[in-house]
Amino acid sequence: MFKGLHPIRYGKREVWPLIEGGKGIAASDHMSAGAWAAANGIGTISAVNADSYDENGQIIPQIYHAKTRPERHKELVQYAINGAVDQVKRAYDIASGKGAININVLWEMGGSQTILKEVLEQTKGLVTGITCGAGMPYKLSEIAAHYQVYYLPIVSSGRAFHALWKRAYSKVPEFLAAVVYEDPWLAGGHNGLSNAEDPLLPQHPYERVLNLRKVMRAAGIPDSTPIVMAGGVWHLEEWNDWIDNPELGAIAFQFGTRPLVTQESPVSLAWKKRLMQLDEGDVLLHRFSPTGFYSSAVKNTFLRNLEGRSERQIAFSVKETGDHTCLLDAGVNSRASFWVTDSDLQRARQWVADGFTTALRTPDGTLVFVTTEEMRIIRKDQADCMGCLSQCNFSSWSESSEKGTTGRIADPRSFCIQKTLQDIAHSDEIENNLMFSGHSGYRFKTDPFYANNFIPTVQQLIDRILTGK
């Protein structure tokens, strides 16, 4: 065992301070979470549209039959509840009384509170805690207290935690098990990068975690309440100065990317092999997600297409003004009046000549140029929206609006996140779908543990982590 790393008390058991990161749709399931708990860690079930099974143990496809978005949203919520309950029960059985099972919820997912409450209602005694991020989950502590489970909010700064504590968490301090610091420049998936922070100028996690601890101390939270370092964690020996460091207080570690490459991981072998081939810099921090959050994913054809789409973008005015003196005659019909600059007019004509023949409006007063086929797919995906987010930039869906819309133009620079994550989770198509990864994913290629394309079991991975290497 790595020197200085000690088991912690969590729930009714002593467990290793090693948490499986809760990756979204079908990428953290009962097999990986149950095995992680069975190895005496804290396994995490994703409660984001998890898979459920029929009587033969086959995955039930999430097919939507309703004609309206609100009705499809109800179908989605029920799929999410059924799947998460099924996954928790199966993971608990695999754990066989060892470790602990958490569930992970994205606060800004569609129906998050309804789903969370119903899952906890149907899995009483099986779930130890809830990790939750992607938004400001003020009601998380209240829900956790009602169901007598712990909560572990995911934040990216001391400032974010302070807001949550002041408004809500201070009323229910006894169920705060830990605070997860998810580094916005290192972690995979959606990241909590604020508008005040530069995505191109990463800050060192030590100073940010120290600041978080100072905020927690000012709130009267004891140093024995762990801060969970999430993002960029690979070898524990590289974090030696964090362990038993009185300046930081208790520290635990979350692993999100490494558990993807295990035998129990539900993602495809193609996905696992692609991760093991990454080079440094192959993961992109971008803002194409329909959530509006930054997120990190592998640079593949899917992301390169989104980059290209945004690069084929020009600003316009609906009347002649300023340097917008040219009437656009490329990519639009003759009845439309879009005034652009002369240089943008020339660019638009070239894009049309290159096959990007259709200009689509964005909510920011710009036009993006796409192929006819891209336009068809974008329009269909927007029409098929099932409300998987509380509000969606891509489709303009809004869960809280009576009309079910944000009132803004749907953004063609984004994509249907439900569609692509379901597809990559249930197929070998990794090049044309969003493939999340942390920025340390390139280390699979250089770590001798994975030599000769070795894919470990979860137990073998945790045993390796415990050596510090």
XYZ file of C-alpha atoms in Angstrom:
469
model
C 0.000 0.000 0.000
C 1.155 3.516 -0.803
C 2.638 5.180 2.270
C 0.305 7.651 3.946
C -2.905 6.494 2.275
C -5.376 5.329 4.927
C -8.915 3.949 4.786
C -11.648 6.417 5.707
C -14.977 5.949 7.429
C -17.796 6.370 4.923
C -21.271 5.267 5.794
C -21.051 2.163 7.940
C -17.733 0.929 6.545
C -14.067 1.711 6.206
C -13.197 2.200 2.537
C -10.248 3.369 0.517
C -10.432 7.113 -0.253
C -10.645 6.196 -3.933
C -13.805 7.181 -5.785
C -14.878 6.064 -9.232
C -15.844 9.123 -11.231
C -19.497 9.102 -12.283
C -19.385 9.276 -16.062
C -22.650 9.987 -17.866
C -24.942 7.924 -20.054
C -24.167 4.210 -19.639
C -20.407 4.755 -19.093
C -20.561 4.157 -15.322
C -22.789 1.171 -14.759
C -23.350 -1.622 -12.253
C -20.433 -3.709 -13.489
C -17.776 -1.055 -12.987
C -19.316 0.524 -9.878
C -20.040 -2.807 -8.223
C -16.504 -4.023 -8.883
C -15.031 -0.766 -7.566
C -17.022 -1.157 -4.352
C -16.110 -4.852 -4.112
C -12.464 -3.728 -4.168
C -13.343 -1.629 -1.093
C -13.539 1.668 -2.904
C -16.497 3.951 -3.591
C -18.190 2.925 -6.843
C -20.389 5.394 -8.678
C -23.486 4.688 -10.740
C -24.404 7.306 -13.303
C -28.061 8.226 -12.851
C -28.033 10.027 -16.209
C -30.294 7.928 -18.428
C -28.748 4.676 -17.276
C -29.543 1.416 -19.006
C -32.332 -0.825 -17.765
C -32.845 -4.465 -18.730
C -35.618 -6.783 -19.827
C -36.392 -10.198 -18.300
C -33.645 -11.750 -20.444
C -31.012 -9.330 -19.226
C -30.912 -7.421 -22.520
C -30.594 -3.638 -22.562
C -33.927 -1.934 -23.257
C -33.441 0.602 -26.090
C -34.543 4.097 -25.123
C -36.983 4.744 -27.955
C -39.387 7.686 -27.801
C -42.920 7.325 -29.074
C -44.627 10.582 -28.073
C -45.125 13.332 -30.650
C -44.454 16.348 -28.418
C -41.339 17.325 -26.493
C -43.087 17.509 -23.092
C -44.485 13.999 -23.570
C -41.106 12.657 -24.752
C -39.562 14.326 -21.710
C -41.862 12.280 -19.469
C -40.704 9.125 -21.264
C -37.077 10.129 -20.721
C -37.602 10.704 -16.998
C -39.153 7.265 -16.614
C -36.319 5.632 -18.562
C -33.836 7.411 -16.275
C -35.577 6.271 -13.092
C -35.931 2.659 -14.223
C -32.324 2.519 -15.397
C -30.731 4.045 -12.309
C -32.765 1.849 -9.939
C -31.804 -1.250 -11.922
C -28.142 -0.267 -11.978
C -27.985 0.468 -8.237
C -29.545 -2.860 -7.299
C -27.190 -4.786 -9.568
C -24.113 -2.871 -8.340
C -25.073 -3.473 -4.713
C -25.291 -7.203 -5.359
C -21.869 -7.249 -7.010
C -20.319 -5.297 -4.118
C -21.421 -8.055 -1.706
C -21.346 -5.834 1.354
C -17.993 -4.202 0.619
C -17.125 -0.604 -0.156
C -19.929 1.818 -0.965
C -22.206 2.738 -3.859
C -22.785 6.370 -4.804
C -24.981 7.735 -7.561
C -23.972 10.641 -9.762
C -26.474 13.209 -11.018
C -26.059 16.176 -13.338
C -28.133 18.924 -11.760
C -28.924 20.485 -15.135
C -30.179 17.246 -16.670
C -33.862 17.145 -17.472
C -36.005 16.091 -14.510
C -32.983 15.821 -12.187
C -34.856 16.318 -8.917
C -37.719 14.004 -9.862
C -35.269 11.321 -10.967
C -33.050 11.656 -7.908
C -35.931 11.476 -5.435
C -37.560 8.489 -7.097
C -34.289 6.555 -7.393
C -33.505 7.113 -3.714
C -37.061 6.131 -2.783
C -36.733 2.831 -4.641
C -33.190 1.990 -3.468
C -33.384 2.707 0.259
C -30.437 1.249 2.124
C -28.418 0.612 -1.058
C -27.043 4.073 -1.861
C -24.509 5.675 0.470
C -24.126 9.080 -1.154
C -24.864 11.393 -4.078
C -22.253 13.210 -6.120
C -23.715 16.079 -8.076
C -22.407 18.830 -10.323
C -23.082 20.532 -13.668
C -24.948 23.457 -12.184
C -25.618 24.838 -8.718
C -27.505 22.062 -6.881
C -28.911 24.061 -3.977
C -31.567 21.454 -3.138
C -29.091 18.578 -3.050
C -28.572 18.754 0.714
C -32.305 18.892 1.388
C -32.968 15.805 -0.743
C -30.042 13.912 0.803
C -31.246 14.656 4.318
C -34.779 13.506 3.492
C -33.500 10.123 2.333
C -30.745 9.896 4.956
C -27.858 9.637 2.489
C -24.688 11.669 2.166
C -24.114 14.359 -0.430
C -20.843 15.211 -2.163
C -21.215 18.388 -4.237
C -18.915 18.772 -7.238
C -17.397 22.243 -7.532
C -14.492 23.810 -9.378
C -13.736 26.634 -6.961
C -14.044 27.748 -3.359
C -16.306 30.536 -4.535
C -18.864 28.076 -5.938
C -18.901 26.065 -2.730
C -19.305 29.204 -0.642
C -22.467 30.101 -2.574
C -23.902 26.602 -2.094
C -23.021 26.527 1.610
C -24.395 29.952 2.400
C -27.690 29.403 0.635
C -28.452 25.773 1.487
C -25.787 23.366 2.724
C -25.181 25.120 6.045
C -28.684 23.999 7.046
C -27.790 20.309 6.603
C -24.077 20.013 7.502
C -24.349 16.552 9.033
C -24.845 14.836 5.659
C -21.958 16.582 3.867
C -19.548 13.675 3.374
C -16.989 15.407 1.157
C -16.554 18.172 -1.388
C -15.381 17.103 -4.838
C -12.991 19.550 -6.475
C -13.223 18.838 -10.208
C -10.387 20.610 -11.960
C -11.821 22.417 -15.013
C -8.574 22.095 -17.001
C -7.848 18.440 -16.205
C -11.110 16.540 -15.772
C -13.072 14.882 -18.547
C -16.714 15.519 -19.363
C -18.406 18.779 -18.401
C -16.268 21.247 -16.470
C -17.181 24.141 -14.211
C -15.029 26.784 -15.862
C -16.392 30.220 -15.009
C -16.503 33.253 -17.292
C -13.780 34.826 -15.140
C -11.332 32.007 -15.948
C -9.331 31.565 -19.135
C -9.670 28.098 -20.708
C -6.204 28.570 -22.207
C -4.531 29.479 -18.909
C -4.835 26.542 -16.492
C -4.312 27.213 -12.802
C -2.505 24.808 -10.487
C -4.976 22.657 -8.548
C -3.078 22.915 -5.242
C -3.792 26.618 -4.807
C -7.417 26.198 -5.813
C -7.937 23.271 -3.428
C -6.201 25.188 -0.644
C -8.581 28.074 -1.248
C -11.519 25.658 -1.114
C -10.266 24.313 2.228
C -10.010 27.862 3.589
C -13.620 28.492 2.561
C -14.667 25.266 4.276
C -12.768 26.175 7.452
C -14.383 29.614 7.519
C -17.749 27.837 7.383
C -16.791 25.668 10.363
C -16.431 22.447 8.360
C -13.801 20.221 10.016
C -10.598 19.243 8.209
C -11.680 15.609 8.564
C -14.295 16.239 5.849
C -12.343 15.243 2.729
C -11.807 17.269 -0.381
C -11.863 14.860 -3.320
C -9.316 15.741 -5.996
C -10.867 14.950 -9.375
C -9.134 15.442 -12.704
C -5.571 14.575 -13.652
C -5.098 11.927 -10.946
C -3.036 9.000 -12.232
C -0.192 7.845 -9.918
C -0.771 8.597 -6.234
C 2.970 9.063 -5.719
C 2.595 12.252 -7.768
C 0.213 13.548 -5.089
C 2.380 12.545 -2.134
C 2.610 16.103 -0.826
C -1.198 16.276 -0.698
C -1.615 13.237 1.566
C -1.429 13.924 5.328
C -0.832 17.580 4.527
C -2.199 19.697 7.409
C -2.526 22.671 5.085
C -5.066 20.819 2.924
C -6.792 18.622 5.496
C -8.209 15.228 4.523
C -7.848 14.399 0.821
C -9.450 11.647 -1.262
C -8.991 10.945 -4.962
C -11.408 10.428 -7.824
C -10.568 8.427 -10.947
C -12.759 9.053 -13.966
C -10.784 8.130 -17.073
C -8.753 5.146 -15.831
C -11.829 3.025 -14.904
C -12.970 3.266 -18.543
C -10.141 0.922 -19.501
C -11.035 -2.053 -17.336
C -12.620 -5.382 -18.116
C -15.783 -4.397 -16.236
C -16.117 -1.045 -18.002
C -19.227 -1.111 -20.216
C -17.764 1.063 -23.002
C -16.812 -0.627 -26.256
C -13.445 -2.226 -26.884
C -12.979 0.320 -29.681
C -13.368 3.159 -27.167
C -10.905 1.533 -24.756
C -8.327 0.981 -27.505
C -8.694 4.569 -28.721
C -7.974 5.863 -25.223
C -4.866 3.698 -25.077
C -3.600 5.315 -28.301
C -3.994 8.968 -27.292
C -1.098 11.388 -27.449
C -0.736 14.404 -25.194
C -3.000 17.175 -26.464
C -5.517 14.802 -28.057
C -8.228 15.892 -25.612
C -9.927 19.215 -26.327
C -11.491 21.618 -23.825
C -14.370 23.085 -25.831
C -17.701 24.836 -25.537
C -19.840 23.096 -28.137
C -21.982 21.300 -25.534
C -25.693 22.218 -25.598
C -25.478 22.668 -21.823
C -23.458 25.847 -22.293
C -20.710 24.396 -20.064
C -17.165 23.755 -21.169
C -16.351 20.080 -21.577
C -13.373 17.900 -22.462
C -13.450 15.146 -25.068
C -11.192 13.333 -27.521
C -10.398 15.224 -30.728
C -12.055 12.983 -33.289
C -14.030 13.571 -36.474
C -17.086 14.591 -34.430
C -15.277 17.433 -32.653
C -13.328 18.489 -35.744
C -16.629 18.836 -37.624
C -17.985 21.078 -34.874
C -14.816 23.167 -34.963
C -15.120 23.510 -38.732
C -18.774 24.476 -38.480
C -18.012 27.309 -36.063
C -15.106 28.481 -38.209
C -17.480 28.795 -41.174
C -19.318 31.584 -39.404
C -19.970 35.225 -40.204
C -21.805 38.051 -38.464
C -24.735 39.755 -40.191
C -27.160 42.655 -39.854
C -30.778 42.670 -41.037
C -30.222 46.096 -42.574
C -27.297 47.889 -44.111
C -25.229 49.440 -41.333
C -21.606 50.180 -40.524
C -19.282 47.961 -42.534
C -22.146 45.539 -43.275
C -22.631 46.990 -46.756
C -22.947 43.829 -48.875
C -26.147 41.868 -49.359
C -25.426 38.177 -48.840
C -26.142 36.130 -51.971
C -24.649 32.773 -50.945
C -26.247 30.075 -48.793
C -29.545 31.944 -48.367
C -32.699 32.298 -50.458
C -33.477 35.418 -52.425
C -36.131 36.578 -49.968
C -33.664 36.811 -47.068
C -31.844 40.062 -46.368
C -28.570 39.571 -44.555
C -26.018 42.363 -44.742
C -22.390 41.374 -44.249
C -18.912 42.784 -44.784
C -17.251 42.471 -48.174
C -14.621 40.047 -46.841
C -17.320 37.854 -45.263
C -19.266 37.861 -48.507
C -16.232 36.484 -50.320
C -15.735 33.825 -47.637
C -19.388 32.796 -47.803
C -19.206 32.410 -51.573
C -16.133 30.200 -51.228
C -17.816 28.001 -48.584
C -20.809 27.507 -50.873
C -18.456 26.603 -53.724
C -16.847 24.056 -51.378
C -20.210 22.372 -50.764
C -21.370 24.134 -47.591
C -24.429 25.448 -49.344
C -26.793 26.260 -46.486
C -26.501 29.139 -44.011
C -28.174 28.630 -40.621
C -28.852 31.379 -38.119
C -27.438 31.231 -34.593
C -28.786 32.992 -31.487
C -25.750 35.313 -31.552
C -26.517 37.136 -34.788
C -24.294 35.027 -36.982
C -24.684 32.508 -39.788
C -22.907 29.166 -40.018
C -22.489 27.336 -43.303
C -23.194 23.603 -43.509
C -23.821 20.967 -46.142
C -27.358 20.009 -47.116
C -26.933 16.691 -45.303
C -25.689 18.405 -42.135
C -28.669 20.743 -42.253
C -31.036 17.784 -42.554
C -29.475 16.017 -39.550
C -29.441 19.186 -37.439
C -33.103 19.917 -38.134
C -34.167 16.335 -37.448
C -32.204 16.121 -34.185
C -33.697 19.413 -33.027
C -37.202 18.220 -33.892
C -36.643 14.909 -32.061
C -35.602 16.635 -28.799
C -36.747 14.727 -25.708
C -35.718 17.286 -23.086
C -32.664 15.526 -21.654
C -31.407 18.835 -20.209
C -33.166 21.392 -18.061
C -32.564 23.697 -20.980
C -30.783 23.035 -24.252
C -28.976 25.499 -26.488
C -29.165 23.125 -29.457
C -32.943 22.623 -29.508
C -34.103 25.633 -27.417
C -35.921 23.246 -25.058
C -36.590 24.564 -21.548
C -38.025 22.395 -18.808
C -39.112 25.363 -16.688
C -40.951 27.277 -19.419
C -44.677 26.813 -19.891
C -44.091 26.755 -23.630
C -41.145 24.401 -23.321
C -38.714 26.772 -24.974
C -35.920 29.146 -24.001
C -37.295 31.710 -26.434
C -33.971 31.813 -28.277
C -33.078 30.534 -31.725
C -31.868 26.938 -31.637
C -28.084 26.889 -32.002
C -26.813 24.844 -34.982
C -23.220 25.096 -33.718
C -24.060 22.545 -31.019
C -25.452 18.994 -31.141
C -27.910 16.549 -29.569
C -25.944 15.269 -26.602
C -28.439 12.522 -25.751
C -28.211 11.062 -29.247
C -24.410 10.989 -29.474
C -23.804 9.660 -25.947
C -26.373 6.908 -26.357
C -24.781 5.982 -29.678
C -21.189 5.816 -28.465
C -22.239 3.913 -25.338
C -24.018 1.223 -27.330
C -21.926 0.872 -30.487
C -18.369 0.792 -31.807
C -18.812 4.134 -33.574
C -16.251 6.250 -31.731
C -15.073 8.553 -34.515
C -18.391 10.273 -35.231
C -19.645 10.620 -31.668
C -18.679 12.639 -28.613
C -16.039 10.664 -26.676
C -15.346 12.102 -23.240
C -11.916 11.735 -21.636
C -9.825 13.482 -19.027
C -6.733 15.330 -20.197
C -4.435 12.663 -18.725
C -5.851 10.021 -21.050
C -2.628 10.062 -23.073
C -0.911 8.376 -20.134
C -2.438 5.006 -21.013
C 0.042 4.929 -23.879
C 3.097 5.569 -21.695
C 2.161 3.745 -18.478
C 3.910 0.327 -18.416
C 0.913 -1.086 -16.555
C -0.951 -1.047 -19.872
C 1.901 -2.492 -21.946
C 0.892 -4.835 -24.757
C -2.673 -3.436 -24.624
C -3.281 -4.904 -21.179
C -6.792 -4.174 -19.900
C -6.998 -4.847 -16.152
C -9.905 -5.826 -13.978
C -11.118 -3.146 -11.560
C -9.485 -5.064 -8.711
C -6.168 -5.101 -10.563
C -6.479 -1.380 -11.242
C -7.151 -0.523 -7.607
C -4.319 -2.792 -6.482
C -2.062 -0.898 -8.870
C -3.308 2.498 -7.677
C -2.612 1.482 -4.084
C 1.069 0.950 -4.891
C 1.276 4.636 -5.731
C 2.117 3.892 -9.352
